[in-house]
Amino acid sequence: MQIANIEFSKYPVFLAPMEDVTNPDFRMLCKRFGADMVYTEFISCDALIRDIPRTLQKLTINDAERPVAIQIYGREPGPMADAARMAESANPDIIDINFGCPVKKVAGKGAGAGLLRDIPKMLEITKAVVNAVKKPVTVKTRLGWDDDHKIIVDLAEQLQDCGIQALAIHGRTRAQMYRGDADWTLIGEVKNNQRMKIPIIGNGDITTPERAKECFDRYGVDAIMVGRASIGCPWIFRDIKHYLLTGEKSEPLTFNQKTEIIKEQIESSINWLDERRGILHVRRHLAATPLYKGIPNFKETRIAMLRAETKDELFSIIDSIKCL
């Protein structure tokens, strides 16, 4: 599979862009465990062109994580084109446009998935970004606004006509948010549309190696994207890639090996931000990690872990946890 001049090996598996998740330290971990491409957190075009320091920091990428895409969102063509040019100056491999974020503070203001209710403006923004940069431009979006407006099959062709180089589709509507099961049937329909020439990337509910293989085989997508299942579990890429390439499950990492990975992530998060903010950032991963699921009487330990304010305190709690 190829996006513009970027070539991928068989069965590409991408790390989905996620706000407050896919910062550089987590992207590097996922890359190390086999992610074929990673994406930055969402970057507001308005905040970027106003030079907001926290937003400018999101443009930081490392050569070791390539190929990497910078994802931007906004609701007007002009600012999006300006933001795309700024993002391009950070030298990513791809500029990605977010037309899929469903949260109210984004979609409710007419950006992200909110543009699924204004397709002419979505296409205008896409053309403006494509024309503004030399880097390949891709799009991530959803099936439509709600069950009565699942427009992705026609929309995919329109976006392709704007000049994008690949399209990632989350198999839910905006109205669904992250509820219910992702519907891959329309993703497959887009992929099997003979008028579509660009790669189609499927996203939604890929939580196991077996499901990853099924999505490739059943729907014919060119790549898959793993999102929430990677939070607190960067080794999921190792497990998925091994199964896709061999048809066999990989040798499981031990509890202690996974513990060391989590601790490494905490260290990296602190180094990237500082002790207080780094620990705050990583709490989402600690709350979501499957590593501690099934441990009896774990509630109090979990609460203590999520309340820890220093690295030493947090590591002491983590080191005290034993897998039964």
mmCIF file of N, CA and C in Angstrom, residues 2-114:
data_model
loop_
_atom_site.group_PDB
_atom_site.id
_atom_site.type_symbol
_atom_site.label_atom_id
_atom_site.label_comp_id
_atom_site.label_asym_id
_atom_site.label_seq_id
_atom_site.Cartn_x
_atom_site.Cartn_y
_atom_site.Cartn_z
ATOM 1 N N GLN A 2 0.397 2.283 -0.663
ATOM 2 C CA GLN A 2 1.193 3.484 -0.806
ATOM 3 C C GLN A 2 0.308 4.710 -0.668
ATOM 4 N N ILE A 3 0.771 5.704 0.092
ATOM 5 C CA ILE A 3 0.122 7.005 0.177
ATOM 6 C C ILE A 3 1.093 8.009 -0.418
ATOM 7 N N ALA A 4 0.732 8.566 -1.571
ATOM 8 C CA ALA A 4 1.656 9.423 -2.321
ATOM 9 C C ALA A 4 2.942 8.633 -2.548
ATOM 10 N N ASN A 5 4.065 9.123 -2.069
ATOM 11 C CA ASN A 5 5.329 8.406 -2.279
ATOM 12 C C ASN A 5 5.773 7.613 -1.045
ATOM 13 N N ILE A 6 4.864 7.455 -0.069
ATOM 14 C CA ILE A 6 5.183 6.723 1.161
ATOM 15 C C ILE A 6 4.709 5.284 1.006
ATOM 16 N N GLU A 7 5.628 4.360 1.044
ATOM 17 C CA GLU A 7 5.296 2.955 0.870
ATOM 18 C C GLU A 7 5.201 2.254 2.223
ATOM 19 N N PHE A 8 4.214 1.375 2.339
ATOM 20 C CA PHE A 8 4.011 0.605 3.558
ATOM 21 C C PHE A 8 4.110 -0.881 3.245
ATOM 22 N N SER A 9 4.527 -1.643 4.238
ATOM 23 C CA SER A 9 4.584 -3.089 4.073
ATOM 24 C C SER A 9 3.180 -3.671 4.149
ATOM 25 N N LYS A 10 3.078 -4.963 4.012
ATOM 26 C CA LYS A 10 1.780 -5.642 4.013
ATOM 27 C C LYS A 10 1.060 -5.429 5.341
ATOM 28 N N TYR A 11 -0.253 -5.267 5.272
ATOM 29 C CA TYR A 11 -1.112 -5.080 6.444
ATOM 30 C C TYR A 11 -0.687 -3.877 7.303
ATOM 31 N N PRO A 12 -0.736 -2.672 6.777
ATOM 32 C CA PRO A 12 -0.362 -1.504 7.582
ATOM 33 C C PRO A 12 -1.347 -1.277 8.734
ATOM 34 N N VAL A 13 -0.784 -0.986 9.903
ATOM 35 C CA VAL A 13 -1.582 -0.700 11.101
ATOM 36 C C VAL A 13 -1.138 0.661 11.629
ATOM 37 N N PHE A 14 -2.073 1.611 11.709
ATOM 38 C CA PHE A 14 -1.766 2.981 12.095
ATOM 39 C C PHE A 14 -2.281 3.281 13.502
ATOM 40 N N LEU A 15 -1.585 4.179 14.194
ATOM 41 C CA LEU A 15 -2.065 4.713 15.468
ATOM 42 C C LEU A 15 -2.957 5.903 15.180
ATOM 43 N N ALA A 16 -4.212 5.843 15.618
ATOM 44 C CA ALA A 16 -5.171 6.914 15.350
ATOM 45 C C ALA A 16 -4.810 8.175 16.124
ATOM 46 N N PRO A 17 -5.122 9.344 15.565
ATOM 47 C CA PRO A 17 -4.925 10.597 16.314
ATOM 48 C C PRO A 17 -5.928 10.681 17.453
ATOM 49 N N MET A 18 -5.444 10.998 18.654
ATOM 50 C CA MET A 18 -6.325 11.119 19.823
ATOM 51 C C MET A 18 -5.846 12.267 20.703
ATOM 52 N N GLU A 19 -6.756 13.158 21.028
ATOM 53 C CA GLU A 19 -6.424 14.293 21.865
ATOM 54 C C GLU A 19 -6.008 13.831 23.258
ATOM 55 N N ASP A 20 -4.956 14.441 23.771
ATOM 56 C CA ASP A 20 -4.401 14.116 25.082
ATOM 57 C C ASP A 20 -3.902 12.678 25.183
ATOM 58 N N VAL A 21 -3.651 12.048 24.049
ATOM 59 C CA VAL A 21 -3.128 10.671 24.042
ATOM 60 C C VAL A 21 -1.883 10.576 23.173
ATOM 61 N N THR A 22 -1.996 10.971 21.911
ATOM 62 C CA THR A 22 -0.916 10.687 20.959
ATOM 63 C C THR A 22 0.135 11.801 20.921
ATOM 64 N N ASN A 23 0.728 12.057 22.088
ATOM 65 C CA ASN A 23 1.862 12.975 22.122
ATOM 66 C C ASN A 23 3.131 12.209 21.766
ATOM 67 N N PRO A 24 4.269 12.882 21.618
ATOM 68 C CA PRO A 24 5.453 12.201 21.074
ATOM 69 C C PRO A 24 5.903 10.959 21.816
ATOM 70 N N ASP A 25 5.842 10.971 23.162
ATOM 71 C CA ASP A 25 6.344 9.806 23.889
ATOM 72 C C ASP A 25 5.488 8.569 23.623
ATOM 73 N N PHE A 26 4.173 8.763 23.544
ATOM 74 C CA PHE A 26 3.307 7.609 23.271
ATOM 75 C C PHE A 26 3.445 7.156 21.820
ATOM 76 N N ARG A 27 3.574 8.103 20.905
ATOM 77 C CA ARG A 27 3.765 7.728 19.501
ATOM 78 C C ARG A 27 5.036 6.900 19.327
ATOM 79 N N MET A 28 6.092 7.299 20.010
ATOM 80 C CA MET A 28 7.350 6.565 19.892
ATOM 81 C C MET A 28 7.220 5.146 20.421
ATOM 82 N N LEU A 29 6.487 4.973 21.521
ATOM 83 C CA LEU A 29 6.266 3.634 22.063
ATOM 84 C C LEU A 29 5.498 2.770 21.064
ATOM 85 N N CYS A 30 4.413 3.321 20.518
ATOM 86 C CA CYS A 30 3.592 2.564 19.569
ATOM 87 C C CYS A 30 4.394 2.224 18.319
ATOM 88 N N LYS A 31 5.209 3.164 17.885
ATOM 89 C CA LYS A 31 6.069 2.900 16.726
ATOM 90 C C LYS A 31 7.021 1.752 17.018
ATOM 91 N N ARG A 32 7.597 1.757 18.196
ATOM 92 C CA ARG A 32 8.529 0.700 18.568
ATOM 93 C C ARG A 32 7.859 -0.672 18.571
ATOM 94 N N PHE A 33 6.583 -0.705 18.925
ATOM 95 C CA PHE A 33 5.876 -1.979 18.977
ATOM 96 C C PHE A 33 5.217 -2.365 17.659
ATOM 97 N N GLY A 34 5.430 -1.562 16.612
ATOM 98 C CA GLY A 34 5.000 -2.008 15.296
ATOM 99 C C GLY A 34 4.030 -1.142 14.543
ATOM 100 N N ALA A 35 3.601 -0.015 15.103
ATOM 101 C CA ALA A 35 2.700 0.878 14.365
ATOM 102 C C ALA A 35 3.401 1.359 13.092
ATOM 103 N N ASP A 36 2.729 1.236 11.953
ATOM 104 C CA ASP A 36 3.342 1.597 10.673
ATOM 105 C C ASP A 36 3.312 3.098 10.411
ATOM 106 N N MET A 37 2.326 3.786 10.966
ATOM 107 C CA MET A 37 2.287 5.252 10.886
ATOM 108 C C MET A 37 1.575 5.758 12.128
ATOM 109 N N VAL A 38 1.994 6.933 12.600
ATOM 110 C CA VAL A 38 1.397 7.537 13.783
ATOM 111 C C VAL A 38 0.918 8.941 13.448
ATOM 112 N N TYR A 39 -0.024 9.427 14.258
ATOM 113 C CA TYR A 39 -0.624 10.743 14.053
ATOM 114 C C TYR A 39 -0.486 11.573 15.323
ATOM 115 N N THR A 40 -0.321 12.863 15.170
ATOM 116 C CA THR A 40 -0.294 13.757 16.317
ATOM 117 C C THR A 40 -1.675 13.865 16.940
ATOM 118 N N GLU A 41 -1.730 14.550 18.078
ATOM 119 C CA GLU A 41 -3.013 14.942 18.634
ATOM 120 C C GLU A 41 -3.690 15.925 17.670
ATOM 121 N N PHE A 42 -4.994 16.167 17.889
ATOM 122 C CA PHE A 42 -5.696 17.156 17.088
ATOM 123 C C PHE A 42 -5.059 18.533 17.316
ATOM 124 N N ILE A 43 -4.895 19.290 16.249
ATOM 125 C CA ILE A 43 -4.329 20.634 16.369
ATOM 126 C C ILE A 43 -5.331 21.643 15.809
ATOM 127 N N SER A 44 -5.772 22.542 16.653
ATOM 128 C CA SER A 44 -6.716 23.586 16.235
ATOM 129 C C SER A 44 -6.019 24.571 15.324
ATOM 130 N N CYS A 45 -6.587 24.808 14.154
ATOM 131 C CA CYS A 45 -5.967 25.759 13.229
ATOM 132 C C CYS A 45 -5.984 27.161 13.817
ATOM 133 N N ASP A 46 -7.049 27.513 14.530
ATOM 134 C CA ASP A 46 -7.138 28.860 15.104
ATOM 135 C C ASP A 46 -6.063 29.065 16.169
ATOM 136 N N ALA A 47 -5.868 28.053 17.015
ATOM 137 C CA ALA A 47 -4.839 28.166 18.058
ATOM 138 C C ALA A 47 -3.444 28.176 17.442
ATOM 139 N N LEU A 48 -3.278 27.431 16.360
ATOM 140 C CA LEU A 48 -1.965 27.362 15.720
ATOM 141 C C LEU A 48 -1.572 28.709 15.121
ATOM 142 N N ILE A 49 -2.480 29.336 14.401
ATOM 143 C CA ILE A 49 -2.120 30.589 13.746
ATOM 144 C C ILE A 49 -2.053 31.750 14.742
ATOM 145 N N ARG A 50 -2.556 31.527 15.967
ATOM 146 C CA ARG A 50 -2.390 32.526 17.032
ATOM 147 C C ARG A 50 -1.131 32.264 17.853
ATOM 148 N N ASP A 51 -0.376 31.244 17.451
ATOM 149 C CA ASP A 51 0.904 30.925 18.120
ATOM 150 C C ASP A 51 0.729 30.572 19.593
ATOM 151 N N ILE A 52 -0.338 29.846 19.922
ATOM 152 C CA ILE A 52 -0.541 29.391 21.298
ATOM 153 C C ILE A 52 0.551 28.378 21.627
ATOM 154 N N PRO A 53 1.360 28.601 22.680
ATOM 155 C CA PRO A 53 2.506 27.725 22.954
ATOM 156 C C PRO A 53 2.150 26.250 23.066
ATOM 157 N N ARG A 54 1.074 25.923 23.787
ATOM 158 C CA ARG A 54 0.690 24.516 23.948
ATOM 159 C C ARG A 54 0.375 23.876 22.598
ATOM 160 N N THR A 55 -0.205 24.647 21.693
ATOM 161 C CA THR A 55 -0.538 24.126 20.368
ATOM 162 C C THR A 55 0.716 23.993 19.512
ATOM 163 N N LEU A 56 1.580 24.971 19.560
ATOM 164 C CA LEU A 56 2.829 24.894 18.797
ATOM 165 C C LEU A 56 3.655 23.684 19.226
ATOM 166 N N GLN A 57 3.570 23.333 20.498
ATOM 167 C CA GLN A 57 4.314 22.182 21.000
ATOM 168 C C GLN A 57 3.865 20.890 20.325
ATOM 169 N N LYS A 58 2.606 20.850 19.918
ATOM 170 C CA LYS A 58 2.077 19.642 19.271
ATOM 171 C C LYS A 58 2.697 19.388 17.902
ATOM 172 N N LEU A 59 3.379 20.392 17.360
ATOM 173 C CA LEU A 59 4.024 20.217 16.061
ATOM 174 C C LEU A 59 5.342 19.461 16.170
ATOM 175 N N THR A 60 5.783 19.193 17.384
ATOM 176 C CA THR A 60 7.069 18.520 17.582
ATOM 177 C C THR A 60 6.993 17.072 17.118
ATOM 178 N N ILE A 61 7.859 16.705 16.188
ATOM 179 C CA ILE A 61 7.937 15.320 15.726
ATOM 180 C C ILE A 61 9.399 14.893 15.709
ATOM 181 N N ASN A 62 9.601 13.586 15.777
ATOM 182 C CA ASN A 62 10.950 13.012 15.776
ATOM 183 C C ASN A 62 11.122 12.134 14.543
ATOM 184 N N ASP A 63 12.314 12.139 14.003
ATOM 185 C CA ASP A 63 12.567 11.315 12.819
ATOM 186 C C ASP A 63 12.305 9.840 13.089
ATOM 187 N N ALA A 64 12.511 9.408 14.338
ATOM 188 C CA ALA A 64 12.340 7.988 14.664
ATOM 189 C C ALA A 64 10.890 7.539 14.579
ATOM 190 N N GLU A 65 9.947 8.467 14.574
ATOM 191 C CA GLU A 65 8.545 8.053 14.519
ATOM 192 C C GLU A 65 7.974 8.086 13.096
ATOM 193 N N ARG A 66 8.775 8.419 12.113
ATOM 194 C CA ARG A 66 8.265 8.496 10.747
ATOM 195 C C ARG A 66 7.865 7.124 10.208
ATOM 196 N N PRO A 67 6.871 7.116 9.298
ATOM 197 C CA PRO A 67 6.090 8.265 8.837
ATOM 198 C C PRO A 67 5.094 8.739 9.888
ATOM 199 N N VAL A 68 4.949 10.057 9.967
ATOM 200 C CA VAL A 68 4.073 10.676 10.952
ATOM 201 C C VAL A 68 3.219 11.732 10.269
ATOM 202 N N ALA A 69 1.951 11.794 10.682
ATOM 203 C CA ALA A 69 1.018 12.779 10.129
ATOM 204 C C ALA A 69 0.661 13.801 11.196
ATOM 205 N N ILE A 70 0.626 15.063 10.814
ATOM 206 C CA ILE A 70 0.108 16.119 11.684
ATOM 207 C C ILE A 70 -1.352 16.344 11.311
ATOM 208 N N GLN A 71 -2.229 16.244 12.313
ATOM 209 C CA GLN A 71 -3.658 16.407 12.037
ATOM 210 C C GLN A 71 -4.150 17.767 12.518
ATOM 211 N N ILE A 72 -4.849 18.466 11.644
ATOM 212 C CA ILE A 72 -5.382 19.788 11.977
ATOM 213 C C ILE A 72 -6.904 19.788 11.817
ATOM 214 N N TYR A 73 -7.554 20.707 12.542
ATOM 215 C CA TYR A 73 -9.000 20.864 12.378
ATOM 216 C C TYR A 73 -9.367 22.337 12.451
ATOM 217 N N GLY A 74 -10.493 22.656 11.825
ATOM 218 C CA GLY A 74 -10.988 24.028 11.823
ATOM 219 C C GLY A 74 -12.261 24.100 11.009
ATOM 220 N N ARG A 75 -12.836 25.285 10.925
ATOM 221 C CA ARG A 75 -14.139 25.406 10.268
ATOM 222 C C ARG A 75 -14.164 26.367 9.088
ATOM 223 N N GLU A 76 -12.996 26.995 8.787
ATOM 224 C CA GLU A 76 -12.952 27.934 7.676
ATOM 225 C C GLU A 76 -11.750 27.630 6.779
ATOM 226 N N PRO A 77 -11.913 27.769 5.465
ATOM 227 C CA PRO A 77 -10.831 27.425 4.531
ATOM 228 C C PRO A 77 -9.554 28.231 4.727
ATOM 229 N N GLY A 78 -9.672 29.550 4.906
ATOM 230 C CA GLY A 78 -8.486 30.395 5.017
ATOM 231 C C GLY A 78 -7.585 30.018 6.188
ATOM 232 N N PRO A 79 -8.131 29.996 7.405
ATOM 233 C CA PRO A 79 -7.313 29.598 8.552
ATOM 234 C C PRO A 79 -6.777 28.174 8.437
ATOM 235 N N MET A 80 -7.540 27.285 7.848
ATOM 236 C CA MET A 80 -7.056 25.910 7.683
ATOM 237 C C MET A 80 -5.882 25.857 6.717
ATOM 238 N N ALA A 81 -5.931 26.650 5.660
ATOM 239 C CA ALA A 81 -4.810 26.696 4.723
ATOM 240 C C ALA A 81 -3.569 27.279 5.400
ATOM 241 N N ASP A 82 -3.764 28.334 6.192
ATOM 242 C CA ASP A 82 -2.636 28.930 6.911
ATOM 243 C C ASP A 82 -2.037 27.938 7.904
ATOM 244 N N ALA A 83 -2.901 27.235 8.622
ATOM 245 C CA ALA A 83 -2.436 26.248 9.602
ATOM 246 C C ALA A 83 -1.708 25.098 8.914
ATOM 247 N N ALA A 84 -2.202 24.701 7.752
ATOM 248 C CA ALA A 84 -1.555 23.617 7.011
ATOM 249 C C ALA A 84 -0.137 24.011 6.613
ATOM 250 N N ARG A 85 0.047 25.258 6.206
ATOM 251 C CA ARG A 85 1.386 25.727 5.850
ATOM 252 C C ARG A 85 2.305 25.741 7.075
ATOM 253 N N MET A 86 1.772 26.128 8.221
ATOM 254 C CA MET A 86 2.571 26.103 9.442
ATOM 255 C C MET A 86 2.920 24.670 9.825
ATOM 256 N N ALA A 87 1.949 23.782 9.697
ATOM 257 C CA ALA A 87 2.206 22.375 10.010
ATOM 258 C C ALA A 87 3.249 21.794 9.066
ATOM 259 N N GLU A 88 3.181 22.182 7.806
ATOM 260 C CA GLU A 88 4.142 21.676 6.828
ATOM 261 C C GLU A 88 5.563 22.086 7.188
ATOM 262 N N SER A 89 5.716 23.253 7.815
ATOM 263 C CA SER A 89 7.050 23.722 8.185
ATOM 264 C C SER A 89 7.697 22.842 9.239
ATOM 265 N N ALA A 90 6.888 22.035 9.951
ATOM 266 C CA ALA A 90 7.428 21.084 10.927
ATOM 267 C C ALA A 90 7.924 19.812 10.249
ATOM 268 N N ASN A 91 7.730 19.724 8.941
ATOM 269 C CA ASN A 91 8.205 18.614 8.109
ATOM 270 C C ASN A 91 7.618 17.252 8.478
ATOM 271 N N PRO A 92 6.286 17.156 8.580
ATOM 272 C CA PRO A 92 5.680 15.837 8.729
ATOM 273 C C PRO A 92 5.702 15.118 7.390
ATOM 274 N N ASP A 93 5.304 13.875 7.383
ATOM 275 C CA ASP A 93 5.191 13.149 6.119
ATOM 276 C C ASP A 93 3.840 13.407 5.461
ATOM 277 N N ILE A 94 2.825 13.703 6.280
ATOM 278 C CA ILE A 94 1.461 13.888 5.788
ATOM 279 C C ILE A 94 0.781 14.983 6.601
ATOM 280 N N ILE A 95 -0.088 15.755 5.954
ATOM 281 C CA ILE A 95 -1.010 16.660 6.631
ATOM 282 C C ILE A 95 -2.388 16.004 6.590
ATOM 283 N N ASP A 96 -2.965 15.766 7.756
ATOM 284 C CA ASP A 96 -4.274 15.105 7.830
ATOM 285 C C ASP A 96 -5.320 16.099 8.319
ATOM 286 N N ILE A 97 -6.507 16.043 7.721
ATOM 287 C CA ILE A 97 -7.604 16.926 8.110
ATOM 288 C C ILE A 97 -8.604 16.140 8.942
ATOM 289 N N ASN A 98 -8.939 16.685 10.098
ATOM 290 C CA ASN A 98 -9.893 16.044 11.002
ATOM 291 C C ASN A 98 -11.309 16.509 10.666
ATOM 292 N N PHE A 99 -12.071 15.618 10.044
ATOM 293 C CA PHE A 99 -13.502 15.835 9.826
ATOM 294 C C PHE A 99 -14.295 14.792 10.603
ATOM 295 N N GLY A 100 -13.714 14.271 11.692
ATOM 296 C CA GLY A 100 -14.361 13.176 12.401
ATOM 297 C C GLY A 100 -14.572 13.371 13.878
ATOM 298 N N CYS A 101 -13.874 14.333 14.511
ATOM 299 C CA CYS A 101 -14.012 14.490 15.960
ATOM 300 C C CYS A 101 -15.457 14.841 16.324
ATOM 301 N N PRO A 102 -16.100 14.039 17.202
ATOM 302 C CA PRO A 102 -17.516 14.262 17.483
ATOM 303 C C PRO A 102 -17.811 15.109 18.709
ATOM 304 N N VAL A 103 -16.783 15.474 19.502
ATOM 305 C CA VAL A 103 -17.060 16.127 20.774
ATOM 306 C C VAL A 103 -17.664 17.504 20.546
ATOM 307 N N LYS A 104 -18.464 17.929 21.505
ATOM 308 C CA LYS A 104 -19.259 19.147 21.341
ATOM 309 C C LYS A 104 -18.402 20.381 21.102
ATOM 310 N N LYS A 105 -17.274 20.490 21.819
ATOM 311 C CA LYS A 105 -16.474 21.708 21.699
ATOM 312 C C LYS A 105 -15.819 21.832 20.333
ATOM 313 N N VAL A 106 -15.788 20.744 19.563
ATOM 314 C CA VAL A 106 -15.256 20.782 18.200
ATOM 315 C C VAL A 106 -16.401 20.731 17.187
ATOM 316 N N ALA A 107 -17.163 19.634 17.195
ATOM 317 C CA ALA A 107 -18.246 19.471 16.216
ATOM 318 C C ALA A 107 -19.344 20.508 16.399
ATOM 319 N N GLY A 108 -19.611 20.877 17.651
ATOM 320 C CA GLY A 108 -20.665 21.850 17.917
ATOM 321 C C GLY A 108 -20.336 23.234 17.404
ATOM 322 N N LYS A 109 -19.057 23.478 17.141
ATOM 323 C CA LYS A 109 -18.636 24.777 16.606
ATOM 324 C C LYS A 109 -18.407 24.737 15.097
ATOM 325 N N GLY A 110 -18.824 23.625 14.472
ATOM 326 C CA GLY A 110 -18.737 23.553 13.021
ATOM 327 C C GLY A 110 -17.429 23.037 12.484
ATOM 328 N N ALA A 111 -16.592 22.445 13.337
ATOM 329 C CA ALA A 111 -15.349 21.818 12.887
ATOM 330 C C ALA A 111 -15.456 20.315 13.092
ATOM 331 N N GLY A 112 -14.375 19.583 12.775
ATOM 332 C CA GLY A 112 -14.412 18.132 12.963
ATOM 333 C C GLY A 112 -15.610 17.516 12.277
ATOM 334 N N ALA A 113 -16.315 16.638 13.006
ATOM 335 C CA ALA A 113 -17.497 15.976 12.450
ATOM 336 C C ALA A 113 -18.645 16.940 12.198
ATOM 337 N N GLY A 114 -18.560 18.143 12.756
ATOM 338 C CA GLY A 114 -19.605 19.129 12.501
ATOM 339 C C GLY A 114 -19.722 19.475 11.032
#
